[in-house]
Amino acid sequence: MRSMGGEQLEEAVAGAVALLRTAADRDWEAVLAGRLEWSCRYTAEHIASDLIAYAGQLAGRATEAYVPFGITLDDGTDNEGVLHVVETAGALLAATVRTTPREVRAFHPYPFRSADREGFAAMGITEVLAHTHDIAEGLGLTYEPPAGLCADVLARIFPHVQPGTGPWRTLLWATGRGELPGRAPVTEWRWRNNLVIGAERLTLQGVTPAAATDLAAGGDGGFEWVGSGPFQGTRDAAGMLLKAYEAGVHRPEWGVFVLVRREDGRAVGGMGFHGAPDEEGRVEIGYDVAEAARGHGYATEALRALSAWALAREEVTSVFATTEQSNLASQAVIVRAGFTRVAGDEEQLAYELRGARG
């Protein structure tokens, strides 16, 4: 799949700087950046500050808070100098993203307190695109970044936003900077990095719409899989996630997760919810494990972890799982995870795990 990394960061920064250089001889301090209360000059410095901060989070492997540092520009730095700092900060983040292992996650508060290298790349690109738009609007310049770049960002850190026919207009709307027909104006917004749930030998890594698109099409979703890759159930679940995303009803925390082995970063299976909790607080889980990884207890471990995460949510009272009458291995997994059989017929059995509020 097309990764979100250094190449896309460099593309975003290069396009932004090329445009802003055409107005570098103007007074950026005296002009507000679009709808912001910041000057164009301060907004450009803010872009550089965010890029270098993201590089610091990844390079410093920060896990609990922001690395306590910042950048200051020398007195007398002109607009061209500011743009040079933006280029430099962008190059540092691009290099950091390229050299950071896939499994590394560093602190970022929104919404689940961590992001991986693709998340930081996407956040950096969003800062560049959105704030270049702000500066361009203030200076009366025309700016429209590549549609593919905008679509990539939306599919990674705006999974809750229904994609539109124009990715740039959709991204502007999602960040409170524009209007879209049939959609209410956005007054408060946050991007959403994927949720990762830890288990003993595994991490359950939330699948983004970008990864789901690739998985549903027969790709690896950006994961390194054991054996011949994901089982068909994971691909089918990715397809359902993609349909929900395209319809604008996807809730990322109630989506699909890939089970990744801590010891080597290899993906061994998929697990996820059939949807958000219903009105009675019930949510259903489905799963599969790649053929090369079966027989090691991964499904049981992951089912326990994902069920515990769900039951800790206020809106959940019980978790359900169903399996075929003939699938004795799956029945054993569900029972070992603590579920109790509650129903069944000639074809399927249903199991339930209730929480303290259930």
C-alpha positions as a printed NumPy array, in Angstrom:
array([[  0.   ,   0.   ,   0.   ],
       [  1.021,   3.623,  -0.421],
       [  2.651,   4.565,   2.864],
       [  2.4  ,   7.938,   4.567],
       [  6.001,   8.957,   5.082],
       [  8.927,  11.163,   4.229],
       [  8.116,  11.513,   0.539],
       [  4.647,  12.895,   1.25 ],
       [  6.018,  15.265,   3.903],
       [  8.586,  16.63 ,   1.491],
       [  5.905,  17.044,  -1.159],
       [  3.701,  19.025,   1.214],
       [  6.515,  21.259,   2.46 ],
       [  7.939,  21.895,  -1.002],
       [  4.552,  22.971,  -2.371],
       [  3.855,  25.236,   0.575],
       [  7.241,  26.917,   0.562],
       [  7.206,  27.434,  -3.217],
       [  3.912,  29.313,  -2.963],
       [  4.812,  31.381,   0.083],
       [  8.141,  32.418,  -1.434],
       [  6.209,  34.353,  -4.057],
       [  5.099,  36.725,  -1.279],
       [  8.206,  36.658,   0.927],
       [  8.85 ,  40.351,   0.279],
       [  5.581,  41.391,   1.931],
       [  4.887,  42.289,   5.581],
       [  3.623,  39.064,   7.15 ],
       [  3.399,  40.551,  10.641],
       [  0.708,  43.038,   9.63 ],
       [ -1.651,  40.491,   8.066],
       [ -3.817,  37.927,   9.865],
       [ -3.667,  34.348,   8.562],
       [ -7.159,  33.638,   7.231],
       [ -9.665,  33.056,  10.017],
       [ -6.964,  32.755,  12.674],
       [ -6.062,  35.383,  15.225],
       [ -2.395,  34.809,  14.366],
       [ -0.332,  36.85 ,  11.941],
       [  0.93 ,  35.196,   8.788],
       [  4.448,  35.419,  10.206],
       [  3.531,  33.686,  13.474],
       [  1.581,  31.015,  11.589],
       [  4.622,  30.196,   9.439],
       [  6.769,  29.901,  12.557],
       [  4.086,  27.658,  14.08 ],
       [  4.369,  25.259,  11.108],
       [  8.102,  24.92 ,  11.708],
       [  7.579,  24.478,  15.451],
       [  5.085,  21.647,  14.963],
       [  7.268,  19.824,  12.45 ],
       [ 10.322,  19.876,  14.702],
       [  8.223,  18.902,  17.739],
       [  6.86 ,  15.845,  15.924],
       [ 10.375,  14.857,  14.905],
       [ 11.419,  15.171,  18.535],
       [  8.569,  12.962,  19.748],
       [  9.558,  10.134,  17.402],
       [ 13.32 ,  10.506,  17.716],
       [ 13.129,  10.823,  21.507],
       [ 10.696,   7.89 ,  21.816],
       [  8.577,  10.024,  24.151],
       [  5.774,   7.963,  25.693],
       [  4.251,  10.064,  28.482],
       [  4.426,  13.721,  27.413],
       [  5.892,  16.13 ,  24.906],
       [  9.674,  16.365,  24.885],
       [ 10.272,  19.691,  26.717],
       [ 11.985,  21.733,  24.03 ],
       [ 11.126,  24.254,  21.335],
       [ 12.743,  26.367,  18.656],
       [ 13.344,  30.107,  18.475],
       [ 14.359,  32.11 ,  15.457],
       [ 17.285,  34.512,  15.546],
       [ 16.454,  38.196,  15.826],
       [ 16.189,  39.764,  12.415],
       [ 15.132,  36.574,  10.621],
       [ 13.203,  37.651,   7.523],
       [ 10.371,  35.79 ,   5.809],
       [ 12.772,  33.914,   3.569],
       [ 14.618,  32.778,   6.68 ],
       [ 11.374,  31.542,   8.226],
       [ 10.685,  29.494,   5.103],
       [ 14.183,  28.022,   5.325],
       [ 13.396,  26.943,   8.891],
       [ 10.142,  25.351,   7.688],
       [ 12.087,  23.446,   5.01 ],
       [ 14.665,  22.32 ,   7.549],
       [ 12.095,  21.21 ,  10.127],
       [ 10.21 ,  19.34 ,   7.403],
       [ 13.395,  17.587,   6.311],
       [ 14.138,  16.568,   9.902],
       [ 10.655,  15.112,  10.386],
       [ 10.832,  13.323,   7.02 ],
       [ 14.182,  11.778,   7.953],
       [ 12.899,  10.766,  11.375],
       [  9.805,   9.121,   9.886],
       [ 11.974,   7.188,   7.411],
       [ 14.286,   5.847,  10.113],
       [ 11.704,   5.083,  12.823],
       [ 10.661,   1.409,  13.018],
       [  7.041,   0.68 ,  12.218],
       [  6.153,  -0.512,  15.726],
       [  7.417,   2.597,  17.534],
       [  4.691,   4.795,  18.985],
       [  5.284,   8.124,  20.687],
       [  3.123,  10.404,  22.785],
       [  0.458,  12.585,  21.256],
       [ -2.648,  13.434,  23.269],
       [ -5.352,  13.065,  20.596],
       [ -7.248,  10.912,  21.026],
       [ -5.544,   7.808,  22.442],
       [ -2.228,   9.319,  23.641],
       [  0.047,   7.849,  20.983],
       [  0.822,   7.845,  17.269],
       [  3.121,   5.853,  15.002],
       [  5.395,   7.184,  12.282],
       [  2.552,   7.403,   9.758],
       [  0.426,   9.262,  12.277],
       [  3.124,  11.849,  12.918],
       [  3.732,  12.208,   9.183],
       [  0.002,  12.738,   8.582],
       [ -0.245,  15.255,  11.434],
       [  2.762,  17.148,  10.1  ],
       [  1.3  ,  17.235,   6.605],
       [ -2.045,  18.465,   7.942],
       [ -0.314,  21.281,   9.809],
       [  1.507,  22.273,   6.625],
       [ -1.568,  22.121,   4.389],
       [ -4.019,  23.798,   6.76 ],
       [ -1.739,  26.612,   7.871],
       [ -0.394,  27.288,   4.392],
       [ -4.038,  27.725,   3.431],
       [ -4.43 ,  30.201,   6.305],
       [ -1.382,  32.224,   5.274],
       [ -2.342,  32.139,   1.601],
       [ -5.848,  33.353,   2.436],
       [ -4.417,  36.242,   4.425],
       [ -2.003,  37.21 ,   1.656],
       [ -4.517,  36.76 ,  -1.148],
       [ -2.722,  33.795,  -2.738],
       [ -4.345,  30.785,  -4.403],
       [ -3.398,  27.46 ,  -2.824],
       [ -4.58 ,  23.934,  -3.547],
       [ -2.357,  20.981,  -2.623],
       [ -2.47 ,  17.652,  -4.511],
       [ -5.773,  15.811,  -4.083],
       [ -3.995,  12.498,  -3.433],
       [ -2.08 ,  13.987,  -0.527],
       [ -5.285,  15.297,   1.036],
       [ -7.074,  11.975,   0.546],
       [ -4.173,  10.111,   2.163],
       [ -4.323,  12.355,   5.237],
       [ -8.092,  11.987,   5.536],
       [ -7.901,   8.191,   5.316],
       [ -5.347,   8.011,   8.131],
       [ -6.143,  10.579,  10.804],
       [ -9.704,  11.636,   9.899],
       [-11.358,   8.181,   9.83 ],
       [-14.532,   9.642,  11.356],
       [-14.994,  12.06 ,   8.429],
       [-16.962,  10.911,   5.402],
       [-14.747,  11.346,   2.333],
       [-16.07 ,  13.748,  -0.279],
       [-15.593,  14.083,  -4.016],
       [-13.027,  16.819,  -3.42 ],
       [-10.414,  15.761,  -0.823],
       [ -9.01 ,  19.265,  -0.362],
       [-12.43 ,  20.811,   0.245],
       [-13.24 ,  17.935,   2.614],
       [-10.026,  18.462,   4.574],
       [-10.683,  22.193,   4.831],
       [-14.211,  21.487,   6.086],
       [-12.945,  18.868,   8.564],
       [-10.522,  21.405,  10.051],
       [-13.125,  24.157,  10.348],
       [-11.939,  26.096,   7.305],
       [-14.7  ,  25.711,   4.76 ],
       [-18.175,  24.544,   3.922],
       [-19.536,  21.414,   2.271],
       [-23.054,  21.04 ,   0.908],
       [-25.264,  19.061,   3.26 ],
       [-22.824,  19.172,   6.159],
       [-22.963,  21.389,   9.218],
       [-20.025,  23.748,   9.758],
       [-17.216,  22.349,  11.913],
       [-16.495,  24.555,  14.922],
       [-14.353,  22.135,  16.953],
       [-12.211,  19.386,  15.501],
       [ -9.485,  16.878,  16.261],
       [ -7.738,  14.335,  14.123],
       [ -7.814,  10.742,  15.365],
       [ -4.751,   8.535,  15.401],
       [ -5.499,   4.822,  15.484],
       [ -6.213,   3.072,  18.77 ],
       [ -3.724,   0.427,  19.951],
       [ -4.699,  -1.98 ,  22.74 ],
       [ -1.941,  -3.894,  24.491],
       [ -2.012,  -7.566,  25.422],
       [  0.713,  -9.825,  26.819],
       [  2.289, -11.018,  23.573],
       [  0.337,  -8.883,  21.135],
       [ -0.775,  -5.392,  20.327],
       [ -4.19 ,  -4.891,  18.743],
       [ -3.664,  -2.121,  16.211],
       [ -6.654,  -0.213,  14.88 ],
       [ -7.04 ,  -0.405,  11.101],
       [ -7.356,   2.963,   9.351],
       [ -9.481,   3.427,   6.227],
       [ -6.218,   3.637,   4.266],
       [ -5.119,   0.22 ,   5.532],
       [ -8.632,  -1.193,   5.083],
       [ -8.66 ,  -0.125,   1.434],
       [ -5.464,  -2.069,   0.806],
       [ -6.522,  -5.132,   2.796],
       [ -9.884,  -5.343,   1.05 ],
       [ -8.101,  -5.177,  -2.312],
       [ -5.804,  -8.093,  -1.45 ],
       [ -2.829,  -6.146,  -0.053],
       [ -1.091,  -6.346,   3.3  ],
       [ -2.568,  -3.147,   4.762],
       [  0.922,  -1.946,   5.649],
       [  1.505,  -4.853,   8.048],
       [  4.153,  -7.59 ,   7.869],
       [  2.161, -10.821,   7.988],
       [  3.205, -14.307,   8.986],
       [  2.896, -16.992,   6.332],
       [  0.804, -16.16 ,   3.294],
       [ -0.908, -13.172,   4.874],
       [ -4.293, -12.39 ,   6.422],
       [ -7.162, -14.857,   6.44 ],
       [-10.177, -13.98 ,   4.301],
       [-12.224, -12.923,   7.311],
       [ -9.831, -10.037,   7.96 ],
       [-10.158,  -8.874,   4.367],
       [-13.959,  -9.107,   4.552],
       [-13.989,  -7.091,   7.783],
       [-11.749,  -4.462,   6.158],
       [-14.254,  -4.2  ,   3.329],
       [-17.077,  -3.596,   5.801],
       [-14.992,  -0.914,   7.553],
       [-14.38 ,   0.763,   4.214],
       [-18.097,   0.828,   3.404],
       [-18.843,   2.413,   6.784],
       [-16.123,   5.028,   6.181],
       [-17.476,   5.9  ,   2.755],
       [-20.983,   6.207,   4.235],
       [-19.741,   8.494,   7.016],
       [-20.802,   6.169,   9.85 ],
       [-17.434,   4.642,  10.771],
       [-16.544,   4.858,  14.453],
       [-12.83 ,   3.984,  14.592],
       [-12.731,   2.605,  18.135],
       [-15.461,   0.119,  17.182],
       [-13.734,  -0.997,  14.007],
       [-11.156,  -3.609,  13.024],
       [ -7.83 ,  -4.414,  14.7  ],
       [ -4.826,  -6.332,  13.39 ],
       [ -3.124,  -8.597,  15.939],
       [  0.601,  -7.87 ,  15.894],
       [  3.161,  -9.994,  17.705],
       [  5.379,  -7.968,  20.044],
       [  8.433, -10.188,  19.588],
       [  8.867,  -9.536,  15.862],
       [  6.2  ,  -7.058,  14.721],
       [  4.517,  -9.665,  12.514],
       [  0.741,  -9.617,  12.057],
       [ -0.951, -12.889,  13.007],
       [ -4.661, -12.182,  12.628],
       [ -7.572,  -9.788,  12.734],
       [-10.277,  -9.012,  15.279],
       [-12.945,  -6.388,  15.495],
       [-16.435,  -5.26 ,  16.281],
       [-19.451,  -5.739,  14.048],
       [-20.407,  -2.172,  14.868],
       [-20.861,   0.248,  17.733],
       [-22.787,  -0.843,  20.853],
       [-26.551,  -1.044,  20.381],
       [-29.138,   0.726,  22.543],
       [-28.878,  -1.993,  25.19 ],
       [-25.103,  -1.736,  25.361],
       [-24.37 ,  -4.949,  23.474],
       [-21.455,  -5.206,  21.059],
       [-20.345,  -8.185,  18.984],
       [-16.781,  -9.302,  18.23 ],
       [-15.506, -11.402,  15.338],
       [-11.983, -12.642,  14.633],
       [ -9.663, -14.898,  12.7  ],
       [ -6.015, -15.911,  12.82 ],
       [ -3.648, -16.429,   9.9  ],
       [ -3.161, -20.135,   9.213],
       [  0.572, -19.973,   9.982],
       [ -0.092, -18.563,  13.476],
       [ -2.787, -20.892,  14.757],
       [ -2.387, -23.062,  17.83 ],
       [ -0.496, -20.486,  19.926],
       [ -3.367, -18.957,  21.886],
       [ -3.233, -15.609,  20.081],
       [ -6.979, -15.442,  19.447],
       [ -7.795, -16.139,  23.116],
       [ -5.347, -13.506,  24.329],
       [ -6.64 , -10.901,  21.894],
       [-10.29 , -11.688,  22.637],
       [ -9.701, -11.204,  26.349],
       [ -7.954,  -7.878,  25.757],
       [-10.512,  -6.463,  23.325],
       [-13.459,  -7.618,  25.457],
       [-11.936,  -6.046,  28.562],
       [-11.396,  -2.783,  26.672],
       [-15.021,  -2.787,  25.48 ],
       [-16.495,  -3.598,  28.892],
       [-14.55 ,  -0.723,  30.419],
       [-16.545,   1.718,  28.253],
       [-19.603,   3.346,  29.822],
       [-21.845,   2.469,  26.882],
       [-21.104,  -1.292,  26.96 ],
       [-22.896,  -3.828,  29.139],
       [-22.028,  -7.067,  27.323],
       [-19.9  ,  -8.51 ,  24.531],
       [-21.151, -11.211,  22.152],
       [-19.36 , -13.692,  19.907],
       [-20.872, -16.261,  17.558],
       [-19.39 , -19.28 ,  15.844],
       [-20.468, -22.257,  13.754],
       [-21.577, -25.457,  15.454],
       [-18.828, -27.325,  13.611],
       [-16.007, -24.929,  14.572],
       [-14.805, -26.567,  17.767],
       [-11.53 , -24.618,  17.803],
       [-13.361, -21.286,  17.757],
       [-15.725, -22.44 ,  20.491],
       [-12.737, -23.329,  22.657],
       [-11.226, -19.855,  22.103],
       [-14.438, -18.124,  23.157],
       [-14.87 , -20.249,  26.276],
       [-11.24 , -19.786,  27.323],
       [-11.749, -16.031,  27.017],
       [-14.479, -16.239,  29.666],
       [-17.638, -16.19 ,  27.566],
       [-20.764, -18.178,  28.446],
       [-22.982, -19.869,  25.876],
       [-26.39 , -18.175,  25.722],
       [-28.063, -19.453,  22.556],
       [-27.661, -21.816,  19.646],
       [-29.288, -23.602,  16.738],
       [-28.277, -26.215,  14.188],
       [-25.824, -23.838,  12.53 ],
       [-24.502, -21.299,  15.05 ],
       [-23.772, -20.845,  18.743],
       [-23.876, -17.508,  20.569],
       [-21.729, -16.597,  23.584],
       [-21.827, -13.622,  25.933],
       [-19.451, -11.909,  28.339],
       [-21.104,  -9.455,  30.701],
       [-19.485,  -6.581,  32.49 ],
       [-20.081,  -5.2  ,  35.98 ],
       [-22.93 ,  -3.054,  34.66 ],
       [-24.456,  -5.883,  32.606]])
